[in-house]
XYZ file of C-alpha atoms in Angstrom:
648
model
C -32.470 43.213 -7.987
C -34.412 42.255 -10.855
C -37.815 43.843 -10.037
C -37.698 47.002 -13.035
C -38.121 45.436 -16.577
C -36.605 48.184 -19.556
C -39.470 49.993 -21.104
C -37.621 49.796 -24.504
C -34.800 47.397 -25.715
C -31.529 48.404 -25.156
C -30.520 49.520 -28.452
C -33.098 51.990 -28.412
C -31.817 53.763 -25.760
C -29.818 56.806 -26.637
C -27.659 58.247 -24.640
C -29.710 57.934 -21.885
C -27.512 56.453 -19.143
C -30.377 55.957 -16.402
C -32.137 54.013 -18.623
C -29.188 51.804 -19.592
C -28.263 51.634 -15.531
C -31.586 49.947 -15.369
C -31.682 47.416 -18.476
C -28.038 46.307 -16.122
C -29.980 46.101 -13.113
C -32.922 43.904 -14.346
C -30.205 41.739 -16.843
C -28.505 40.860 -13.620
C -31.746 39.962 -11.854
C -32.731 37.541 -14.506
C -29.166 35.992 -14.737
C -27.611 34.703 -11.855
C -24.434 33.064 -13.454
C -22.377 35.772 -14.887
C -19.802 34.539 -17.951
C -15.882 35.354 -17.574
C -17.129 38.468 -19.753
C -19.806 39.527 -18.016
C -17.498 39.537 -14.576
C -14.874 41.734 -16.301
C -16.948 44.381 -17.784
C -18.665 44.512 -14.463
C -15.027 45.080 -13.160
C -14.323 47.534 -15.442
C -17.915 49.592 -14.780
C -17.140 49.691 -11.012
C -13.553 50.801 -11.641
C -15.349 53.587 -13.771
C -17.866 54.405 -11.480
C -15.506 54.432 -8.053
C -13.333 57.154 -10.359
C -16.416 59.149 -11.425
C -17.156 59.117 -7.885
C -14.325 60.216 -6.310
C -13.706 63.059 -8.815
C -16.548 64.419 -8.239
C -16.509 64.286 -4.783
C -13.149 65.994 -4.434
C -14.579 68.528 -7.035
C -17.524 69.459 -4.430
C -15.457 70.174 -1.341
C -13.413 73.068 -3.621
C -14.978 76.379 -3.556
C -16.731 77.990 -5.845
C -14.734 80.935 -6.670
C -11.670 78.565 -7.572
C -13.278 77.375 -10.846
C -13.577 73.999 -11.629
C -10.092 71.667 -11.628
C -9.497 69.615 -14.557
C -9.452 66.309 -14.840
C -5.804 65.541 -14.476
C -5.412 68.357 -11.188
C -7.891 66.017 -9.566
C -6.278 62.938 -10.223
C -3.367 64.032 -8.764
C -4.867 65.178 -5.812
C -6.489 62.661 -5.203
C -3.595 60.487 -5.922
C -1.602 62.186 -3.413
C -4.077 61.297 -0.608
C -4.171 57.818 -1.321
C -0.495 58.170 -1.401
C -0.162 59.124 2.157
C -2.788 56.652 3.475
C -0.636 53.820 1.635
C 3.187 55.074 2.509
C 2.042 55.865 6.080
C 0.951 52.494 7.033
C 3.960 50.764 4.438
C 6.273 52.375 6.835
C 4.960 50.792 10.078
C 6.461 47.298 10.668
C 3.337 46.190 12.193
C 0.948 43.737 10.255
C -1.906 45.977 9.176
C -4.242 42.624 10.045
C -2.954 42.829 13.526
C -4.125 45.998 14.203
C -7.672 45.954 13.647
C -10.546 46.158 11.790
C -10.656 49.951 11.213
C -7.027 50.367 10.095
C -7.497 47.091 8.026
C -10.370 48.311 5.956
C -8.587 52.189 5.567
C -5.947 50.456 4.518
C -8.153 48.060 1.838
C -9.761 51.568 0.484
C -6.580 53.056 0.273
C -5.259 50.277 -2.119
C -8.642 50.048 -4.118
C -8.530 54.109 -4.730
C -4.469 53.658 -6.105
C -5.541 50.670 -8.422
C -9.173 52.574 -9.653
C -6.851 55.688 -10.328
C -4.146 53.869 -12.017
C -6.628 52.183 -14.615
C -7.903 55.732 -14.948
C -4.957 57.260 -15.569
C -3.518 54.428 -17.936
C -6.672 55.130 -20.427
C -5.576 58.646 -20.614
C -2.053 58.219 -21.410
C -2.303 56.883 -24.625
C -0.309 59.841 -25.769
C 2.985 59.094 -24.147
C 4.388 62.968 -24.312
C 0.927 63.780 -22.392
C 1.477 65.865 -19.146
C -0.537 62.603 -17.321
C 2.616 60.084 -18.190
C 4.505 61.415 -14.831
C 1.198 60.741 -12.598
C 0.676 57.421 -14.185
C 4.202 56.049 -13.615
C 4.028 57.524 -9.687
C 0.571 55.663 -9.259
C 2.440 52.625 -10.706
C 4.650 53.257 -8.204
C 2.657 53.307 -5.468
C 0.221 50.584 -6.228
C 3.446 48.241 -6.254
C 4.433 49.349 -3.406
C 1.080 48.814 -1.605
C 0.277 45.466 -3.562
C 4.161 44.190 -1.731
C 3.100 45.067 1.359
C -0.507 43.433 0.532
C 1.607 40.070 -0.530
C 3.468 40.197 3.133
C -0.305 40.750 4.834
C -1.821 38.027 2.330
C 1.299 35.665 3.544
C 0.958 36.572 7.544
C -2.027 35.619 7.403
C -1.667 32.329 6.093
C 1.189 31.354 8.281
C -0.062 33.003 11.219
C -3.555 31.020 11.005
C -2.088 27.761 10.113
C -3.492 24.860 11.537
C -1.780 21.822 13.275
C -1.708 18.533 11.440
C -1.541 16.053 13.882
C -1.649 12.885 11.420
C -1.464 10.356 14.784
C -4.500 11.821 16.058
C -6.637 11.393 12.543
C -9.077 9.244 12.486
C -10.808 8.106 9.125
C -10.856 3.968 7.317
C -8.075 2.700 5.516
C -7.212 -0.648 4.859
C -5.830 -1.689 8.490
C -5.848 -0.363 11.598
C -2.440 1.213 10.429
C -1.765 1.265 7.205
C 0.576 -1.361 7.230
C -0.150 -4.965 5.942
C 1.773 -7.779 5.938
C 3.631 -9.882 8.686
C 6.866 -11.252 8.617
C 7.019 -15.207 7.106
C 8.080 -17.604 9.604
C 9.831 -21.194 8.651
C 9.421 -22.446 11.722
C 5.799 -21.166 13.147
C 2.746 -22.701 11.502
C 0.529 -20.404 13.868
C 1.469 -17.044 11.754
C -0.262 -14.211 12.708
C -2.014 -12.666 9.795
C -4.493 -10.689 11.522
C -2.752 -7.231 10.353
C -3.161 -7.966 6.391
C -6.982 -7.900 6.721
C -8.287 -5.981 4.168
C -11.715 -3.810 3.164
C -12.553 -1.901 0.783
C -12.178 1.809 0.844
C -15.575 3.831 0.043
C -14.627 7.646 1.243
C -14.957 10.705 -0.773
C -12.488 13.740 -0.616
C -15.128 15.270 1.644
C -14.855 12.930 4.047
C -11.419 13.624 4.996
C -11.699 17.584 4.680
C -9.503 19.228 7.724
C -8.715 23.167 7.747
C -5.686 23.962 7.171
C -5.824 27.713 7.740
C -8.910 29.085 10.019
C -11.878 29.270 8.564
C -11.772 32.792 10.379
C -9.749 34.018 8.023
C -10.523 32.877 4.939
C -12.575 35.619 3.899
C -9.748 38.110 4.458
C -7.490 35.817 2.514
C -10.303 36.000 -0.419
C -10.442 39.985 -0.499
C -6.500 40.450 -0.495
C -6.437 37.748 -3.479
C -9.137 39.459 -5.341
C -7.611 42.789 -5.133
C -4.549 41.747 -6.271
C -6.255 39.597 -9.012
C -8.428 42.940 -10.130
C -4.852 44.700 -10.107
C -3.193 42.887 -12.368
C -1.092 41.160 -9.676
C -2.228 37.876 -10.387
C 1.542 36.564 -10.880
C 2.557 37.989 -7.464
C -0.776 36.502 -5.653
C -0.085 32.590 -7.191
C 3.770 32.967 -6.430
C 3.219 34.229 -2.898
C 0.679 31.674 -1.915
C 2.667 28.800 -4.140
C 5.901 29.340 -2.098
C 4.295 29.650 1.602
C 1.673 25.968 0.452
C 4.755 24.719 -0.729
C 6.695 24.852 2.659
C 3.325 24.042 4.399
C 3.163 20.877 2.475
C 6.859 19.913 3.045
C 6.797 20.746 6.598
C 3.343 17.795 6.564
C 5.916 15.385 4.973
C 8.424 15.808 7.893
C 5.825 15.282 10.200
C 4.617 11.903 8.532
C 8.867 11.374 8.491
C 8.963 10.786 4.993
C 12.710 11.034 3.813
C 13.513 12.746 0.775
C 15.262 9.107 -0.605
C 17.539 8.981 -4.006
C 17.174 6.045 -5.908
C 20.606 5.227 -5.454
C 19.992 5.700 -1.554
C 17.299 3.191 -1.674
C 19.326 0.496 -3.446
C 21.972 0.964 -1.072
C 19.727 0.390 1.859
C 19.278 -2.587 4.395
C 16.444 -4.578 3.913
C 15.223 -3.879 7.458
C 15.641 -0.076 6.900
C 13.898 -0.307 3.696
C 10.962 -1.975 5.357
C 10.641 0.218 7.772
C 10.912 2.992 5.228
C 8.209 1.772 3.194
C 5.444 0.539 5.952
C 6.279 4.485 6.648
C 5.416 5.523 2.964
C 2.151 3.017 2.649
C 1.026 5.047 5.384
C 1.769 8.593 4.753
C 0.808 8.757 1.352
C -2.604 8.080 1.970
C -3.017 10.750 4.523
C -0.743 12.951 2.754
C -3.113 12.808 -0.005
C -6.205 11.982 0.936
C -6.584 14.007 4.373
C -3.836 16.936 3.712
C -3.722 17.302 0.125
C -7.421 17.725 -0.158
C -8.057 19.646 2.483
C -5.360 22.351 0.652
C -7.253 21.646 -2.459
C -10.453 23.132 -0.948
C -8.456 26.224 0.674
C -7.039 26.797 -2.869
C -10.528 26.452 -3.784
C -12.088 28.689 -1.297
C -9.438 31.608 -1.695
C -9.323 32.009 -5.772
C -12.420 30.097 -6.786
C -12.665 29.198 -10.372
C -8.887 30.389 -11.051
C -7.413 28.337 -8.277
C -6.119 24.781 -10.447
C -3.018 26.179 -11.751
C -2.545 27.561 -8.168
C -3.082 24.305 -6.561
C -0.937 22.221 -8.731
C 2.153 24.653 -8.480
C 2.162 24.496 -4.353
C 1.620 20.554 -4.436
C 3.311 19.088 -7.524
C 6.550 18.983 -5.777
C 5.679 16.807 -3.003
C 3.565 14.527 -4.738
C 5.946 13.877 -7.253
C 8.683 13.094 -4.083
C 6.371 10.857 -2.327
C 6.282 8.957 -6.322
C 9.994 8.604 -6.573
C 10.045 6.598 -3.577
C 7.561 4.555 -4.990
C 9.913 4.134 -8.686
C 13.075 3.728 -6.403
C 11.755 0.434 -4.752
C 10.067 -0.832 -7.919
C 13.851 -0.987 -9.798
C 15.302 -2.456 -6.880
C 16.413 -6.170 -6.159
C 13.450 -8.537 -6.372
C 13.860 -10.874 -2.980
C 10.905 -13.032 -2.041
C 10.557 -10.892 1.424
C 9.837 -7.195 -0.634
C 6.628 -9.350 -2.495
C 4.595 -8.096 0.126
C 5.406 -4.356 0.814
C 5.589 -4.364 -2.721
C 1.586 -5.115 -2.924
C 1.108 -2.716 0.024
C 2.384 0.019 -2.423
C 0.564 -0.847 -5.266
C -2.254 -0.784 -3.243
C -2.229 2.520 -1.663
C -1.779 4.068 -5.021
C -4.335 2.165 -6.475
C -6.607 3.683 -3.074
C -5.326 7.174 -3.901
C -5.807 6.960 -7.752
C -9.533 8.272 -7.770
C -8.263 11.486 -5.755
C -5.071 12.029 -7.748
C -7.323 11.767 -10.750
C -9.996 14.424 -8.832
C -7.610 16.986 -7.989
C -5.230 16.924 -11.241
C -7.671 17.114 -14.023
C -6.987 17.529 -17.719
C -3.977 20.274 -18.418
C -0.194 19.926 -18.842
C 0.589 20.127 -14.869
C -2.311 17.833 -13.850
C -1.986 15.503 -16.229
C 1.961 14.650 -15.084
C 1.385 14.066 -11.379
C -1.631 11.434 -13.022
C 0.861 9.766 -15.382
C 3.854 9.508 -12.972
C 1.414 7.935 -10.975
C 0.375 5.684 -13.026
C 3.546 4.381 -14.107
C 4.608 3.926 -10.999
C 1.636 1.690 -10.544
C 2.915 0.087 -13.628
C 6.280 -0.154 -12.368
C 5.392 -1.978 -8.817
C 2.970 -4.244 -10.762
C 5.774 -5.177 -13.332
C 8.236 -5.633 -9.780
C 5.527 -7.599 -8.359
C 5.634 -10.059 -11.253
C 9.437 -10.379 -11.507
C 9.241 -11.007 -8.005
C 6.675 -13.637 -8.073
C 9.361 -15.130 -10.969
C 12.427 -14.654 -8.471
C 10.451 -16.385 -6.097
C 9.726 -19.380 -8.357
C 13.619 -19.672 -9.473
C 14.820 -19.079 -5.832
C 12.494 -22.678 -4.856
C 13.795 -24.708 -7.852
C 17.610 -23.385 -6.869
C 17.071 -23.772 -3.301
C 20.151 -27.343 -2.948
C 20.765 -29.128 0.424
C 24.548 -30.726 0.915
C 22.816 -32.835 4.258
C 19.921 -34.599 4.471
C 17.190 -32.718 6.461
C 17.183 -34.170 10.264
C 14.642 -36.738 11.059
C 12.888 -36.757 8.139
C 10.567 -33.838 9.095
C 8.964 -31.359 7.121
C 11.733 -29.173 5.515
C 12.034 -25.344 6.197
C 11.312 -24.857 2.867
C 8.223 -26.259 2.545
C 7.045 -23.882 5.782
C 8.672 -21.125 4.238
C 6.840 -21.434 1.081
C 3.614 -22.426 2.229
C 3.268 -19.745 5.067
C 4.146 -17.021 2.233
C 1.789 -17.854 -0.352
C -0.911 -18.400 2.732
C -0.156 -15.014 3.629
C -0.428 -13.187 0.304
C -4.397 -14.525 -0.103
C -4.848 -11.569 1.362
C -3.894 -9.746 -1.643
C -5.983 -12.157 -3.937
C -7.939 -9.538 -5.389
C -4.987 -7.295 -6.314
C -2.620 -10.669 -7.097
C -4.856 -11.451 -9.887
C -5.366 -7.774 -11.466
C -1.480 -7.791 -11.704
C -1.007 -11.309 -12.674
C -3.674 -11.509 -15.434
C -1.192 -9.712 -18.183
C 2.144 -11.902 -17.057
C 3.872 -14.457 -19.449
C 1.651 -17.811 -19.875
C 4.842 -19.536 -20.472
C 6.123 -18.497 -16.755
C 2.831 -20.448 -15.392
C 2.394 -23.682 -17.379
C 1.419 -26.304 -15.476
C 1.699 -30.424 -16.253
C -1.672 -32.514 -17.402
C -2.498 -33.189 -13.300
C -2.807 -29.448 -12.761
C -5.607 -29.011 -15.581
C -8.607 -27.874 -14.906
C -7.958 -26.419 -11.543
C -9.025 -22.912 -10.695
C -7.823 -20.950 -13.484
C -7.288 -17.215 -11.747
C -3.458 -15.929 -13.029
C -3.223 -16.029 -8.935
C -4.179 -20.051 -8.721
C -1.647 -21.233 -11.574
C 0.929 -19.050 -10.120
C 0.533 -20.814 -7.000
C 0.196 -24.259 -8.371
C 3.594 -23.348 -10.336
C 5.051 -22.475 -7.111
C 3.884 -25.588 -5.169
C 4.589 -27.962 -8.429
C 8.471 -26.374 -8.371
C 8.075 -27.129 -4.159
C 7.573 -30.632 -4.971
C 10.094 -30.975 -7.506
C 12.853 -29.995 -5.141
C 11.928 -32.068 -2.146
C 12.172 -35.187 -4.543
C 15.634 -33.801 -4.833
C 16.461 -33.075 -1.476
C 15.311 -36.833 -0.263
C 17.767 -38.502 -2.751
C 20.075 -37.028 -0.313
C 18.821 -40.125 2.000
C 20.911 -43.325 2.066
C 17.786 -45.147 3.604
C 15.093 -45.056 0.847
C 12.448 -45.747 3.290
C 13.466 -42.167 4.941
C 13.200 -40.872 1.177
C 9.523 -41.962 1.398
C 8.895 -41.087 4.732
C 10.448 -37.469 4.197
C 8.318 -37.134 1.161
C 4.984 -38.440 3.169
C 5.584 -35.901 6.104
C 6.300 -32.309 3.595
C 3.749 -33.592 1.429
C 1.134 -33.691 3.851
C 2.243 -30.610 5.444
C 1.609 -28.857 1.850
C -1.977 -30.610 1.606
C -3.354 -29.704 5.259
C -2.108 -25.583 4.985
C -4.195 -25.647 1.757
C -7.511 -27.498 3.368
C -7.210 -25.964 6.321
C -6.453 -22.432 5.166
C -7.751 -19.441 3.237
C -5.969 -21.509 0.434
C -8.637 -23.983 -0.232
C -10.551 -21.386 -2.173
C -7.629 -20.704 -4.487
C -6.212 -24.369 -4.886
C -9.474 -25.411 -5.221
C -10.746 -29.533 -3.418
C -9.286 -31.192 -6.755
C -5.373 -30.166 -5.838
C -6.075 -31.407 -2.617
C -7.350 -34.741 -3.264
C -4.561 -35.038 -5.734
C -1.967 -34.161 -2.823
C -3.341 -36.277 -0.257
C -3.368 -38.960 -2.841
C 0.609 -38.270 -3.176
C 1.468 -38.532 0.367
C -0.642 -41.824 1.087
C 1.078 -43.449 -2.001
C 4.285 -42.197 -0.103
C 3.095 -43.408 3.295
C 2.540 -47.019 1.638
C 5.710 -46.624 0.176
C 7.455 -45.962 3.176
C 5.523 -49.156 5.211
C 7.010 -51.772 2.620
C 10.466 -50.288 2.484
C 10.347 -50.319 6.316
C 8.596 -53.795 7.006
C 8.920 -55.873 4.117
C 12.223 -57.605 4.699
C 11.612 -57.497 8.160
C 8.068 -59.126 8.358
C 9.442 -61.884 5.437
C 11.110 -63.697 8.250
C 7.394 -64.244 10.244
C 6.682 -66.042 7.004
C 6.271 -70.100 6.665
C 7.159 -70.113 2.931
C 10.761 -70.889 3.741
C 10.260 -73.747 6.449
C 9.098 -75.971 3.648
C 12.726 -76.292 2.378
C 13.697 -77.224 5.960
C 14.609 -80.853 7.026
C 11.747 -82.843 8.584
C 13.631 -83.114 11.402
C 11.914 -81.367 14.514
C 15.342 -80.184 15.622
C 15.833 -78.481 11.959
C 12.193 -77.129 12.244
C 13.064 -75.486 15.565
C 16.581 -74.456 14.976
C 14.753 -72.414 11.797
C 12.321 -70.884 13.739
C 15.017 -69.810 16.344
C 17.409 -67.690 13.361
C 13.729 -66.186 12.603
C 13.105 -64.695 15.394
C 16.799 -63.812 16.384
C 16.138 -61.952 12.746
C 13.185 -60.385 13.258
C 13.880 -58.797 16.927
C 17.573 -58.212 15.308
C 15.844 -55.740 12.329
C 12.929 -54.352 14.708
C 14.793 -53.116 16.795
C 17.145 -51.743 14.535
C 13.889 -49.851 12.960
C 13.189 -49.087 16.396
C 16.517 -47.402 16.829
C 16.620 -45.421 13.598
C 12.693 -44.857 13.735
C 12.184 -43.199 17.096
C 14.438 -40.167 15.732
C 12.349 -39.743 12.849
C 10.059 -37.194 13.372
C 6.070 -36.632 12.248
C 5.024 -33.168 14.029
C 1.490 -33.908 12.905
C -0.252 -35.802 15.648
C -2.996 -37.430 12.937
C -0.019 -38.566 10.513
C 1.506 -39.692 13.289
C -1.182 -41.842 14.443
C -2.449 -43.007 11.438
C 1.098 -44.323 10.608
C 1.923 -46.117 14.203
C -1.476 -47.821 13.625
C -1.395 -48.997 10.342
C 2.600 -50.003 11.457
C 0.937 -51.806 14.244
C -1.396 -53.194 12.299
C 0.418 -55.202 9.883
C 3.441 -56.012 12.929
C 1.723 -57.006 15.194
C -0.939 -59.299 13.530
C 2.336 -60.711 11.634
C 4.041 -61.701 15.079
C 0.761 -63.080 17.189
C 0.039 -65.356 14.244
C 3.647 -66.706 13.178
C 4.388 -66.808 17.263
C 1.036 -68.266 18.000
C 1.602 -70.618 15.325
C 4.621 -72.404 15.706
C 3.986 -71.944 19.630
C 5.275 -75.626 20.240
C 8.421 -75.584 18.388
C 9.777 -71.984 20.062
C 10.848 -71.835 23.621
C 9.711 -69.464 25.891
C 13.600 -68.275 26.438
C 13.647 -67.467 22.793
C 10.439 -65.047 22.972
C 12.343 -61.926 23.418
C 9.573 -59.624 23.342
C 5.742 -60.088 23.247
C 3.120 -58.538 20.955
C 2.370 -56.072 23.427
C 5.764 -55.045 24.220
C 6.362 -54.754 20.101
C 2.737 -52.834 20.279
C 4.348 -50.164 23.258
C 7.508 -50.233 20.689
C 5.751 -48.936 17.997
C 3.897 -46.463 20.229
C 7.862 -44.599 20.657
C 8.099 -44.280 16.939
C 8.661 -40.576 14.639
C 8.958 -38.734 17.957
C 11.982 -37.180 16.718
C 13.886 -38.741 20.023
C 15.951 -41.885 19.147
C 15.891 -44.499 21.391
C 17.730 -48.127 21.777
C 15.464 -51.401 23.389
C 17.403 -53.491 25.644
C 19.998 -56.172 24.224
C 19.123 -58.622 26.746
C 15.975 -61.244 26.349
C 13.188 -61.268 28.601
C 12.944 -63.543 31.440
């Protein structure tokens, strides 16, 4: 094609059709890309041409001596051929496709002749009283009776050649080995395991995750019978039949990923163990749903009705998109407890993931442009739930009362609680902040001491959230009779808070400035603690008060007997109270039993050393070692009593 070149242009040519048969055949060799118009009056030649053809070969086989038929006699006969070719095989149950090559392509020429011979006939009825009216409406008859059965062969195909889709047996990168990110917060167990919330980006086109739905065996078949019926004027018939078999192929995928078909009202009403469950399930079908299965039945559309196949496409997978959504808008309007936070992100996640693809496959017109903004606000929806969470979250910290004082002065299971969730969700930094950035400054205001910290929506949130932490523990350790326990309790959660943020993917959010200012706080408690603890008691190893004694050396002595009897009196009081204290930290707890030992002991070896004359040795109930190995049994959350009788 393309190698003759018209001797004159084509409106010079008159009448002479071998000459305008050429100028065709060299305009088609110089353009390869035929317009919409072009195709169809190519369409309309060959539909011409094949009745030309087959007039005049019917016209050859009659004898001479019969005359020549007219036009309409040979329509008719050969209508009547065709007729029997088509009604014979219509009546046989049997799939023509299973049959064979031969009886498939008789069949195929068969349906073309009826369709080329119906066009004919339709230009020469435009007469309706003509004698050709009858003919046309029994070639009408029997082209829709062999496009029906063309529609069952077109749909046996498709459901005969179906692939599997084995989702558990995919393999292709998402965000986690699973799908499914997050791990459940722990008030007890600083060694969470967040390994499952690692995150990386996603980088895959649609082509990566191509599978064949429907052998590519038979995909050319499935091409033919759509393109006769197209040429036809079937085109309605075609879209509906494939539309209604995709659409039960795509529900059947979404019972196999055992995705329910949830109400809103049935999601509000649910458990929130079910409804985790439920959406770990969703985070991870929706991804393969859409970027494995729906694209891959985005290319067979593709494949089967080319150019023509959007509308197609968006009929046969609207529905389930749109289900797999609703899920997504039920869990957004539900209740906003701290625990959802996370599966929350995971959603908003996976939509943003699948965004580019939704936006790929649903271009620009009235049906694509729904399943893009009903994602969208859904996105919108989880992000605004997200927020309101973070909020709930907040509130349920500040509300969080205590009747009882927390046991042993320990760190509270709130402050593990908290700390453990917000360590888990750095994980989600990236998508924390692109939520966060639009929320209420008023919701995040922090005092003067929180200035200049890392300024990220997802760092002031989370200096909110460990500002409102503080603010109740100062509450909960009024709840302490002893206000050396008040400063001790405050020391201990305190320094819990500051170590999970230096030691933890939390540094990089609170930033070295919150943590100085933290470990400041819990020092100035820890030397708060130490003088409500060992003031009073170390005031009796001091020699201010013997000057007011007598000069008597019985006075002297008698004074320095009621001191001691004091001292060991209130130390080992401490000793009882103190030993069921508890520091699970073993630095804090060091740290404190030296510095406690520190200031003790050197009190007791100097005033005993001191006055070492005037004091008996039956009055030296203890020694500064035996105080030292006292001090040693301190915070270990085990209370313990010294013996009541003096040493020998």
């Amino acid at each position: 094609m393309g190698s003759y070149e018209p001797e004159q242009p084509l409106e010079n040519v008159d009448g002479d059709l071998i000459a305008a048969a050429k100028h065709i055949i060299w305009a088609l060799g110089t353009n390869k890309v035929l317009s919409k118009d072009e195709r169809k009056i190519l369409v309309e030649l060959r539909t011409l041409l094949t009745t030309v053809a087959m007039i005049n070969d019917d016209a050859e086989t009659v004898e001479p001596a019969e005359g020549a038929m007219n036009e309409t006699s040979e329509i008719e006969e050969c209508l009547n051929t065709v007729s029997e070719k088509i009604m014979k095989r219509v009546s046989d149950e049997s799939m023509i496709w299973d049959l064979g090559q031969e009886d498939t392509s008789e069949y195929l020429k068969a349906v073309e002749d009826v369709s080329v011979l119906t066009e004919k006939l339709e230009t020469l009825c435009l007469d309706k009283d003509s004698e050709e009216v009858e003919l046309l409406r029994k070639a009408r008859d029997v082209l829709q009776t062999a496009m029906e059965r063309l529609e069952l062969e077109f749909v046996h195909i498709m459901v005969q050649n179906a692939q599997p889709f084995e989702p558990e047996r995919m393999s292709f990168r998402s965000n986690d080995g699973d799908g499914i990110v997050g791990s459940p917060i722990s008030m007890d167990n600083d060694s969470v395991d967040d390994s499952s919330s690692r995150r990386e980006s996603v980088g895959k086109t649609l082509e990566d995750f191509i599978l064949d739905v429907v052998h590519p065996d038979v995909i050319p078949d499935l091409k033919k019978l759509a393109d006769l019926m197209l040429t036809s004027g079937y085109e309605q018939e075609c879209y509906q039949a494939y539309v209604n078999t995709r659409k039960d192929a795509l529900n059947r995928c979404l019972v196999i990923l055992e995705v329910e078909l949830l109400s809103i009202e049935d999601v509000l009403k649910m458990e929130w163990g079910s409804l985790d469950s439920q959406i770990r399930r969703w985070v991870w079908a929706i991804k393969k749903f859409v970027k494995v299965y729906l694209a891959s039945e985005r290319r067979l559309c593709d494949d089967i009705f080319g150019e023509l196949s959007h509308a197609c496409f968006i009929d046969a997978s609207k529905g389930c998109v749109m289900q797999l959504l609703s899920f997504g808008d039920a869990v957004a309007v539900s209740s906003r407890q701290p625990e959802k936070l996370f599966r929350i992100i995971d959603m908003y996640e996976a939509l943003v993931e699948i965004l580019p693809d939704i936006n790929f496959m649903y271009s620009d017109d009235e049906g694509g442009d729904s399943v893009r903004s009903e994602c969208l606000e859904v996105m919108r929806r989880l992000g605004d739930a997200v927020k309101a969470t973070f909020l709930e979250f907040k509130n349920a910290i500040a509300t969080n009362a205590s009747t009882n004082p927390f046991a042993g002065g320990g760190v509270h299971h709130l402050t593990r609680y908290v700390m453990n969730y917000i360590k888990l969700l750095t994980d989600y930094k990236d998508t924390l902040n692109l939520i966060l950035e639009d929320s209420e400054r008023q919701e995040n205001s922090m005092d003067d001491e929180n200035q200049g910290a890392d300024s990220t929506p997802m760092a002031s949130h989370f200096e909110s959230i460990t500002s409102t932490l503080v603010d109740n523990l100062e509450e909960k350790s009024n709840l302490y009779k002893d206000p050396a326990l008040q400063h001790f309790f405050l020391m201990n959660n305190i320094y819990y808070m500051a170590q999970k943020v230096k030691h933890s993917e939390l540094r990089d959010i609170f930033g070295n400035e919150w943590i100085k200012r933290h470990n400041a706080k819990f020092q100035q408690q820890a030397r708060n603690y130490e003088r409500a603890t060992w003031s009073t008691i170390l005031s009796f190893l001091k020699d201010d008060a013997l000057q007011n004694v007598g000069s008597s050396n019985s006075s002297t002595k008698n004074v320095l007997k009621e001191r001691l009897r004091s001292f060991y009196t209130a130390f080992e009081e401490v000793y009882k109270n103190q030993t069921g204290w508890l520091i699970r930290d073993p630095g804090l707890q060091e740290d404190l039993r030296i510095s406690t030992s520190l200031n003790v002991i050197q009190a007791y070896r100097t005033f005993v050393g001191r006055h070492a004359n005037d004091i008996s040795d039956k009055y030296i109930k203890y020694t500064a070692d035996d105080l030292e190995n006292f001090i040693l049994d301190l915070f270990s959350g085990s209370q313990k009593s010294l013996n009541n009788t003096y040493r020998k």
